[in-house]
Short mmCIF file of N, CA and C in Angstrom, two decimals:
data_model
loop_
_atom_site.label_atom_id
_atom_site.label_comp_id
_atom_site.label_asym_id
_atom_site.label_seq_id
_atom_site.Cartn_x
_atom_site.Cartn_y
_atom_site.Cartn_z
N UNK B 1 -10.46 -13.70 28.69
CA UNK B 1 -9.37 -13.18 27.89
C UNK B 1 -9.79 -11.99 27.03
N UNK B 2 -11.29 -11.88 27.16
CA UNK B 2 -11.76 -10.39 25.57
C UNK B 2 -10.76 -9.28 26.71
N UNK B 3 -10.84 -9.15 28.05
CA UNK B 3 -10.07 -8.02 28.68
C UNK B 3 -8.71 -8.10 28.34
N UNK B 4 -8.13 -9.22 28.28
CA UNK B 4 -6.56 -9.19 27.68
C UNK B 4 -6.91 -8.68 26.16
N UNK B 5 -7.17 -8.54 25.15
CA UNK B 5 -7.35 -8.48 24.17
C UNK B 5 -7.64 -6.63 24.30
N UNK B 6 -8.80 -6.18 24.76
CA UNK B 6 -8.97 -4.75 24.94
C UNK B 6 -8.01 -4.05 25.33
N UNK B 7 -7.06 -4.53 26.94
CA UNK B 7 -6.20 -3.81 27.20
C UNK B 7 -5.31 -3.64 25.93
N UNK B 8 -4.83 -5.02 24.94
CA UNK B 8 -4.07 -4.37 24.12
C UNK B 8 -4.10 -3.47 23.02
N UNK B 9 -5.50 -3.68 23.12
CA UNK B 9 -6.32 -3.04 21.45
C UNK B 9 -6.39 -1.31 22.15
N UNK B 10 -6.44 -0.85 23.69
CA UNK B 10 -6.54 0.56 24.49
C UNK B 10 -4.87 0.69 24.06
N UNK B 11 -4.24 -0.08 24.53
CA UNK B 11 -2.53 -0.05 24.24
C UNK B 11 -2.14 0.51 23.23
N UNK B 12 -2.30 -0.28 22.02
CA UNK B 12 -2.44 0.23 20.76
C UNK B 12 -2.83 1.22 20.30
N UNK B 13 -3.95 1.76 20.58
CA UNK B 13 -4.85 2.65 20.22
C UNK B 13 -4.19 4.42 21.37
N UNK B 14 -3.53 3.99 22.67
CA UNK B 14 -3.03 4.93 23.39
C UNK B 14 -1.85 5.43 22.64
N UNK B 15 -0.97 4.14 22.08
CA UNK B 15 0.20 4.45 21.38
C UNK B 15 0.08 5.25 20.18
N UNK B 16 -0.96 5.11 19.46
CA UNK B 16 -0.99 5.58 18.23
C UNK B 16 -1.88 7.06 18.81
N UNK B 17 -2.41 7.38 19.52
CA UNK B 17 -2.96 8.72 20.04
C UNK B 17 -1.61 9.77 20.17
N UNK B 18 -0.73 8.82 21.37
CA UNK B 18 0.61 9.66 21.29
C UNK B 18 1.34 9.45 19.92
N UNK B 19 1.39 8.87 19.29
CA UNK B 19 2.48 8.94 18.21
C UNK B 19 1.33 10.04 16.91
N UNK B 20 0.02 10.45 16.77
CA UNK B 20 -0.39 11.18 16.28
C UNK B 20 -1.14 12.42 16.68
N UNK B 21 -0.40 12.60 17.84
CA UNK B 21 -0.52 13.74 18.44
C UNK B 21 -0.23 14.81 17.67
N UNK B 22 -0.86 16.07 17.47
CA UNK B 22 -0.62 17.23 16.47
C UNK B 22 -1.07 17.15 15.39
N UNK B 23 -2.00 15.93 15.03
CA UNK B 23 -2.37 16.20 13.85
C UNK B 23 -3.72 16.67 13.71
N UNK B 24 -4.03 18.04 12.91
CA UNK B 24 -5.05 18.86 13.26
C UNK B 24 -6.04 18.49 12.23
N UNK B 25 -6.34 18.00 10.98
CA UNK B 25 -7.11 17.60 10.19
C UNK B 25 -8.06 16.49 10.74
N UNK B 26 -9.17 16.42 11.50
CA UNK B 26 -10.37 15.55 12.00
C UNK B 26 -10.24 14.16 10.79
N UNK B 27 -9.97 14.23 9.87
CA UNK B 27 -10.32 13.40 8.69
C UNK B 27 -9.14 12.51 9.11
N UNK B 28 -7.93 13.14 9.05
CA UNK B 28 -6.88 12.26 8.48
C UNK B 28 -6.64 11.88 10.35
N UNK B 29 -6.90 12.18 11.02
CA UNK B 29 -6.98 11.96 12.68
C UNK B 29 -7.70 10.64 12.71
N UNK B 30 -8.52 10.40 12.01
CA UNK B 30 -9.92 9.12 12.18
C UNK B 30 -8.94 8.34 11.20
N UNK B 31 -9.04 8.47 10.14
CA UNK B 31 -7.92 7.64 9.77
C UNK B 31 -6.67 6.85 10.36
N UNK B 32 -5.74 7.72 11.08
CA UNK B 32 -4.82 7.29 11.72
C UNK B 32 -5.22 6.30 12.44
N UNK B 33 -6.36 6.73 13.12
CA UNK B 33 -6.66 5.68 14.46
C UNK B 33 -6.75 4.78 14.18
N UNK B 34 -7.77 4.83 12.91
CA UNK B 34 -8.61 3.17 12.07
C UNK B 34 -6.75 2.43 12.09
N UNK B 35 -6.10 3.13 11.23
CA UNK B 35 -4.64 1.95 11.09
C UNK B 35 -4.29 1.18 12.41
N UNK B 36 -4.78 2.61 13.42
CA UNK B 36 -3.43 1.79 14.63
C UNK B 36 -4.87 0.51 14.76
N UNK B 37 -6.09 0.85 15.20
CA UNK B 37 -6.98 -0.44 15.32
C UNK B 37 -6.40 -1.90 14.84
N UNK B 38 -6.40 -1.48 13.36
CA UNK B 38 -5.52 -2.57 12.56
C UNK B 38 -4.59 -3.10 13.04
N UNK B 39 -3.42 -2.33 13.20
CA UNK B 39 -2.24 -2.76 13.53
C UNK B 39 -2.37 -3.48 14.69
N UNK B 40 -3.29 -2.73 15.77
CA UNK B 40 -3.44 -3.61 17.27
C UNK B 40 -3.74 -5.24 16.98
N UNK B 41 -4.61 -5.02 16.34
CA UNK B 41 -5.51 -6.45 15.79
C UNK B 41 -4.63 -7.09 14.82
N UNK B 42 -3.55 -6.76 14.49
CA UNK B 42 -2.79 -7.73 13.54
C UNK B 42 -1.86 -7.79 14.50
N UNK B 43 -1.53 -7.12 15.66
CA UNK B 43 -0.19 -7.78 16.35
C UNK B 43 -0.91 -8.79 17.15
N UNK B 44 -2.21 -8.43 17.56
CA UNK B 44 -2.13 -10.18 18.60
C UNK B 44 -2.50 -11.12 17.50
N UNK B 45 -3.01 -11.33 17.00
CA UNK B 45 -2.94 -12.07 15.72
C UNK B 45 -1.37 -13.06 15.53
N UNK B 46 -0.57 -11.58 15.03
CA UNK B 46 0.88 -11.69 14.90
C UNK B 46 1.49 -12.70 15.60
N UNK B 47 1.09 -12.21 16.92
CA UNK B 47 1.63 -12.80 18.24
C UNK B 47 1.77 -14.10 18.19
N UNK B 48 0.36 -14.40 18.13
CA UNK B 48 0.10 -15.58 18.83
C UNK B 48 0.47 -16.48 17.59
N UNK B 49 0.61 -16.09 16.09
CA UNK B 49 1.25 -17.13 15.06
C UNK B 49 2.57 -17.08 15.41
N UNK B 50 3.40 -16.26 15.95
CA UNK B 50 4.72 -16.55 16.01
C UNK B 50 5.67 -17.16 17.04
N UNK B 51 4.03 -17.34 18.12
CA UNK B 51 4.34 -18.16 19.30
C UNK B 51 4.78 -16.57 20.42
N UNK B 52 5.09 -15.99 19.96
CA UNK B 52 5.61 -14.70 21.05
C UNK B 52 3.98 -14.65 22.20
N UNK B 53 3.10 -14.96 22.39
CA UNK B 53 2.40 -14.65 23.08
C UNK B 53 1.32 -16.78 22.47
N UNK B 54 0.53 -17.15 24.11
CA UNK B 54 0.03 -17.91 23.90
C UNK B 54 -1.33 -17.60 23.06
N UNK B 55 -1.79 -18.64 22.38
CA UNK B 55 -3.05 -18.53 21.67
C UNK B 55 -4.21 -18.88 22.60
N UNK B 56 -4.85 -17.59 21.95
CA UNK B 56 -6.04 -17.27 23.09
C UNK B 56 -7.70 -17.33 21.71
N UNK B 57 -8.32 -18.26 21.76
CA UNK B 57 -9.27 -18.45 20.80
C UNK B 57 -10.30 -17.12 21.06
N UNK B 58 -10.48 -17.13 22.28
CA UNK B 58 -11.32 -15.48 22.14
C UNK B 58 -10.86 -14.08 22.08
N UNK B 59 -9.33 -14.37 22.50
CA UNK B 59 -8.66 -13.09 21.75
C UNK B 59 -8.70 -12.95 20.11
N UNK B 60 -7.99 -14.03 19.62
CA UNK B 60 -8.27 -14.21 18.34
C UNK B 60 -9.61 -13.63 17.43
N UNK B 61 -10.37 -14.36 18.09
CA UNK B 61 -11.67 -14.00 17.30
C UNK B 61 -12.17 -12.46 17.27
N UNK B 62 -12.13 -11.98 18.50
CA UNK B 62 -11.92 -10.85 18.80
C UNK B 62 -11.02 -9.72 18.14
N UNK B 63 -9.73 -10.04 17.64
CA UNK B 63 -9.03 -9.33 16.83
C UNK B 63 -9.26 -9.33 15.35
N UNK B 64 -9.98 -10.55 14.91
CA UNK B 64 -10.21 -11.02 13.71
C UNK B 64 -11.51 -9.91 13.50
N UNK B 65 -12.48 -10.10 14.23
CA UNK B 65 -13.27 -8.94 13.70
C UNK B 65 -13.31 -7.96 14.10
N UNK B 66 -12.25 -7.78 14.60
CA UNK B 66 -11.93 -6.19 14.21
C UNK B 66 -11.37 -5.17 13.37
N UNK B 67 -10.47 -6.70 12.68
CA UNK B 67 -10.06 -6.47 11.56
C UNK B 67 -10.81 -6.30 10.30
N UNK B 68 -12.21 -7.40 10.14
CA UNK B 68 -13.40 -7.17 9.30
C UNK B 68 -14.09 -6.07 9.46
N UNK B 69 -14.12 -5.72 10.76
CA UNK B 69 -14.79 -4.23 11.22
C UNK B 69 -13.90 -3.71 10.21
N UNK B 70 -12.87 -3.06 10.95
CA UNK B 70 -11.74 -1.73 10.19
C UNK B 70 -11.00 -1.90 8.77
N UNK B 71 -11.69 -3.18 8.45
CA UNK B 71 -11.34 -3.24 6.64
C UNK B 71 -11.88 -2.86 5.73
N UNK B 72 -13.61 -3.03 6.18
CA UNK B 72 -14.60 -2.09 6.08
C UNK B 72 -15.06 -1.32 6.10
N UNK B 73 -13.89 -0.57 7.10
CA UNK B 73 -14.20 1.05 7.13
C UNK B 73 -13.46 1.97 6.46
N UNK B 74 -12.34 0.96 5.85
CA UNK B 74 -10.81 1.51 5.18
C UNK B 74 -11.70 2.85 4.29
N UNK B 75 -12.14 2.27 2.84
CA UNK B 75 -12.64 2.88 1.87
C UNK B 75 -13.47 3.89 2.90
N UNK B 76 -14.11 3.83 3.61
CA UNK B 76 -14.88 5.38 3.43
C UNK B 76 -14.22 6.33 4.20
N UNK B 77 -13.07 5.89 5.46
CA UNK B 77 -12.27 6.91 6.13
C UNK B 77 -11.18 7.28 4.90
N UNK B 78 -10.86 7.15 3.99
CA UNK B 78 -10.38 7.71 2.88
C UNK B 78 -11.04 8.35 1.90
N UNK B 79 -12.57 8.58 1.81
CA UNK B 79 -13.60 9.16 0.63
C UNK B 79 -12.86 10.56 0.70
N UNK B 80 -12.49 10.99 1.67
CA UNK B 80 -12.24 12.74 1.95
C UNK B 80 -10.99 12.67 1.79
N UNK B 81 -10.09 13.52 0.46
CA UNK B 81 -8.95 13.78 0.09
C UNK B 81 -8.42 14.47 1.02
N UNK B 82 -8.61 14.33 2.65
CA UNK B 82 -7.88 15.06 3.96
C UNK B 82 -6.07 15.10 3.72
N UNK B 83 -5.54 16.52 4.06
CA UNK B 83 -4.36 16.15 4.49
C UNK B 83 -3.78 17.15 5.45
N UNK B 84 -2.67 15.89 6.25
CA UNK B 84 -2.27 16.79 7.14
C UNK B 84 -0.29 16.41 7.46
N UNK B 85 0.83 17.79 7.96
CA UNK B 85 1.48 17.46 7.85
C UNK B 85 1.90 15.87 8.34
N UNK B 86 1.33 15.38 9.08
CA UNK B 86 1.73 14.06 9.74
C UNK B 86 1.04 13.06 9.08
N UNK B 87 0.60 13.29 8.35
CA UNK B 87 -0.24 11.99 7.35
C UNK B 87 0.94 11.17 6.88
N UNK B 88 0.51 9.54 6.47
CA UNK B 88 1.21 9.18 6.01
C UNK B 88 0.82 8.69 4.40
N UNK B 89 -0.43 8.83 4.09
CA UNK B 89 -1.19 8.86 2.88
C UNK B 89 -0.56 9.03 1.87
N UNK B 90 -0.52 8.75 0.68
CA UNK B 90 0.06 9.60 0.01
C UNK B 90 -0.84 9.98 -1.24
N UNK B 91 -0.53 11.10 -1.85
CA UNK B 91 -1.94 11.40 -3.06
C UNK B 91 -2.06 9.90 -3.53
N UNK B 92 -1.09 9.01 -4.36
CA UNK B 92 -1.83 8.00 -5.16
C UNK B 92 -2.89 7.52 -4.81
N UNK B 93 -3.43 7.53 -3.39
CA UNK B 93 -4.55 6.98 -3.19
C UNK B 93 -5.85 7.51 -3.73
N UNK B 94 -5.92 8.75 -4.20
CA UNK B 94 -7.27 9.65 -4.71
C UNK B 94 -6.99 9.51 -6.38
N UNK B 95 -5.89 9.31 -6.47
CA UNK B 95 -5.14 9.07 -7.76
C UNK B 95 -5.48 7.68 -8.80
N UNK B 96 -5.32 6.90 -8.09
CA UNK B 96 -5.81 5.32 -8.29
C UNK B 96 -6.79 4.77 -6.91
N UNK B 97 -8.03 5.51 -7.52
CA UNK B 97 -8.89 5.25 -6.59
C UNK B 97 -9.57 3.93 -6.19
N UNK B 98 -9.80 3.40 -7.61
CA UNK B 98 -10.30 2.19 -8.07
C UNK B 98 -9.53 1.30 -7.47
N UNK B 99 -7.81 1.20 -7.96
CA UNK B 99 -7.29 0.34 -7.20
C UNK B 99 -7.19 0.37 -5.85
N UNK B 100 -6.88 1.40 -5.02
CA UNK B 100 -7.34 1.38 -3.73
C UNK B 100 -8.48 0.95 -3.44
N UNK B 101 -9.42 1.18 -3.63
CA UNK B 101 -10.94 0.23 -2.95
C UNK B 101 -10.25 -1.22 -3.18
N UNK B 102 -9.77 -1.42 -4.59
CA UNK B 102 -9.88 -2.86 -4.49
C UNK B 102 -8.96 -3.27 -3.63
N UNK B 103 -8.30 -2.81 -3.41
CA UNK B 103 -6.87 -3.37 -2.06
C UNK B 103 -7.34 -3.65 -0.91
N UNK B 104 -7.92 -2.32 -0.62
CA UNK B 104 -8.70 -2.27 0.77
C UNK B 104 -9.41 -3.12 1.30
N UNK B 105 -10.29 -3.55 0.46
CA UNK B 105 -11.44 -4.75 0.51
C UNK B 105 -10.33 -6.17 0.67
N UNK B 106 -9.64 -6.49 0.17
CA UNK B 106 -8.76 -7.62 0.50
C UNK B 106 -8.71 -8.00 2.16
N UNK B 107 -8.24 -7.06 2.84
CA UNK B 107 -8.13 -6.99 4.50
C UNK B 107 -9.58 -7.93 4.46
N UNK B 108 -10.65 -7.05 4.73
CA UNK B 108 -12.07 -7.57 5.56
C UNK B 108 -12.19 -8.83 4.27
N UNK B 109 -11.63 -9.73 3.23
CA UNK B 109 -12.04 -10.93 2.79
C UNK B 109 -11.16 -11.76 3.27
N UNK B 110 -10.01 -11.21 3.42
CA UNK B 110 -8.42 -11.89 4.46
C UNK B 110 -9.40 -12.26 5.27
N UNK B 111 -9.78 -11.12 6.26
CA UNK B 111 -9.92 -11.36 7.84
C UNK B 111 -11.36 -12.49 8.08
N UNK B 112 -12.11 -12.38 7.08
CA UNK B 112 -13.40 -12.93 7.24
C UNK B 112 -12.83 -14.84 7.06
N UNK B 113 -11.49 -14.78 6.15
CA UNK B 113 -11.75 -16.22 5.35
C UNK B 113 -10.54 -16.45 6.55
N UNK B 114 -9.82 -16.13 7.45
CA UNK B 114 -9.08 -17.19 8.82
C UNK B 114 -10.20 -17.73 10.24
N UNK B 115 -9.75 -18.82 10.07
CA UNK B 115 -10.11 -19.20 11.32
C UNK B 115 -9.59 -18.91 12.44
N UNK B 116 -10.12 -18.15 13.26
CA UNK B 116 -9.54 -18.01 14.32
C UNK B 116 -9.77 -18.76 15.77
N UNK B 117 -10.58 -19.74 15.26
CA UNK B 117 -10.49 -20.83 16.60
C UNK B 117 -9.47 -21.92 16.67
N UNK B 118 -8.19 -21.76 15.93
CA UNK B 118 -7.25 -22.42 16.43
C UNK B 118 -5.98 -21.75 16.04
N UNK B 119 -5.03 -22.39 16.43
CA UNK B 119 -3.94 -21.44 16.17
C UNK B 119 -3.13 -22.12 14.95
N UNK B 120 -3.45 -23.47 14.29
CA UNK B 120 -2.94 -23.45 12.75
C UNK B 120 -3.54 -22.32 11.63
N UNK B 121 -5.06 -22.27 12.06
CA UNK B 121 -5.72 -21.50 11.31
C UNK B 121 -5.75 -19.84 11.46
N UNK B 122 -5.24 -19.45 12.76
CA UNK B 122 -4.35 -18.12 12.15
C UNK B 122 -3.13 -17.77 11.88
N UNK B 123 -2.23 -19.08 11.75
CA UNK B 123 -1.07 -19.25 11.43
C UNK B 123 -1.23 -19.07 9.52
N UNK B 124 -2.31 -19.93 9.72
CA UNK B 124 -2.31 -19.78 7.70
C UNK B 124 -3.06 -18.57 7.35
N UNK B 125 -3.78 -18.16 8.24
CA UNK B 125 -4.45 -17.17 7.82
C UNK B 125 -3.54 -15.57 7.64
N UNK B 126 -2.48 -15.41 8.51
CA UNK B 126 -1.60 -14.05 8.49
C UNK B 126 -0.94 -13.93 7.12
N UNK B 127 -0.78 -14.79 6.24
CA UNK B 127 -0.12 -14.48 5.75
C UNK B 127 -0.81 -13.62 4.32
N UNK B 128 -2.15 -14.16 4.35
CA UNK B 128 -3.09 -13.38 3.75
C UNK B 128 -3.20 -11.18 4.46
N UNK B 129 -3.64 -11.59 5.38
CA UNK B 129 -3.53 -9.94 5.94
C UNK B 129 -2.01 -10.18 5.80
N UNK B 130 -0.99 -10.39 5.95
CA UNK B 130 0.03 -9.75 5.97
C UNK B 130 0.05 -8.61 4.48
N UNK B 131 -0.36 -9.82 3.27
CA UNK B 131 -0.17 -9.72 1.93
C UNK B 131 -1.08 -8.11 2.03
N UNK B 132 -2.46 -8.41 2.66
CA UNK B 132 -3.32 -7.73 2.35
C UNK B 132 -3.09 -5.90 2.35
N UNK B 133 -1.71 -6.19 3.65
CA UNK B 133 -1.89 -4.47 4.55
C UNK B 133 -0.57 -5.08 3.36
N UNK B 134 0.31 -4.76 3.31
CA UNK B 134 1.24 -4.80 2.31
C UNK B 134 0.96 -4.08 0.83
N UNK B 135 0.09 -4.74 0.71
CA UNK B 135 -1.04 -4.43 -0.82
C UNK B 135 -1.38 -2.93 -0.91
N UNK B 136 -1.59 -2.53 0.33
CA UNK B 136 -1.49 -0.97 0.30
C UNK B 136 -0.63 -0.27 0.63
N UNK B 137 0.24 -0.66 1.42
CA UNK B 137 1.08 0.02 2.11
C UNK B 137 2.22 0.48 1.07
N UNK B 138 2.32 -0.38 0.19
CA UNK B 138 3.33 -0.34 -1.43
C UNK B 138 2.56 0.26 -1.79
N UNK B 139 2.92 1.91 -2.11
CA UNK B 139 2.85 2.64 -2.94
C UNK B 139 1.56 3.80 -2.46
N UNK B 140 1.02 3.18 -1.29
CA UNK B 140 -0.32 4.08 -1.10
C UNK B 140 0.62 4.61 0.83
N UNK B 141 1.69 4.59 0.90
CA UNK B 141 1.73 5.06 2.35
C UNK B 141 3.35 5.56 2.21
N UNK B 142 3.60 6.70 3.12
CA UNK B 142 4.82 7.00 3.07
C UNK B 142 6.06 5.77 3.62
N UNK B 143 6.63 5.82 2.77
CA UNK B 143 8.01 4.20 3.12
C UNK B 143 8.73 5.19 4.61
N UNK B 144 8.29 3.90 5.47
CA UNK B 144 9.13 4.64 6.63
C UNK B 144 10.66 3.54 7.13
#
């Protein structure tokens, strides 16, 4: 199943290539990607708590640290005040810097503290990353 899991995490990661196509700033480009990573890794996650897709313990685990990976990487793909028209950033983040790190870091303690060898335990566990990407997304990302 890690190949079911990659194809979706290439999926993800293809989608968000085309949907940030044109954006010419290298900085805020690496950025983008890191989100869609995220996002890939929180939809099978997603998935499989909401029953929309079966629970797969090595997908899971697999998405889970990737999420510890790219929660970890949040803070330093943001050190560089990059911008570009397609960003969705918004200054407060260089603004309230402090609180951003501390947000950021929430994700990779979310992602580290679910279990992902069963599917109650990433059922209780989403709602933490849900909180977590939320935590930033209020007020540190353009409201789409």
């Amino acid at each position: 199943m890690k190949t079911v899991l990659k194809a979706i995490l290439v999926a993800g990661i293809a989608t968000t290539a085309f949907a940030h196509s044109g954006v010419k700033d290298p900085d805020v480009k690496a950025r983008m990607d890191l989100m869609g990573e995220i996002g890939a890794a929180t939809g099978v996650l997603g998935k499989m708590a909401q029953g929309k897709s079966a629970f797969d313990a090595e997908a899971a685990a697999d998405a889970r640290v990737t999420l510890i990976k790219s929660g970890n990487a949040i803070v330093s793909a943001f050190q560089v005040q990059a911008t570009d028209p397609k960003t969705e950033a918004l200054p407060a983040i260089w603004e309230n810097w402090d609180d951003f790190v501390a947000k950021a870091g929430v994700l990779e303690d979310a992602a580290r503290a679910m279990d992902a060898g069963s599917l109650d335990g990433v059922r209780a566990g989403m709602g933490a990353i849900g909180q977590s990407c939320g935590g930033c997304h209020e007020g540190y990302r353009v409201k789409k």
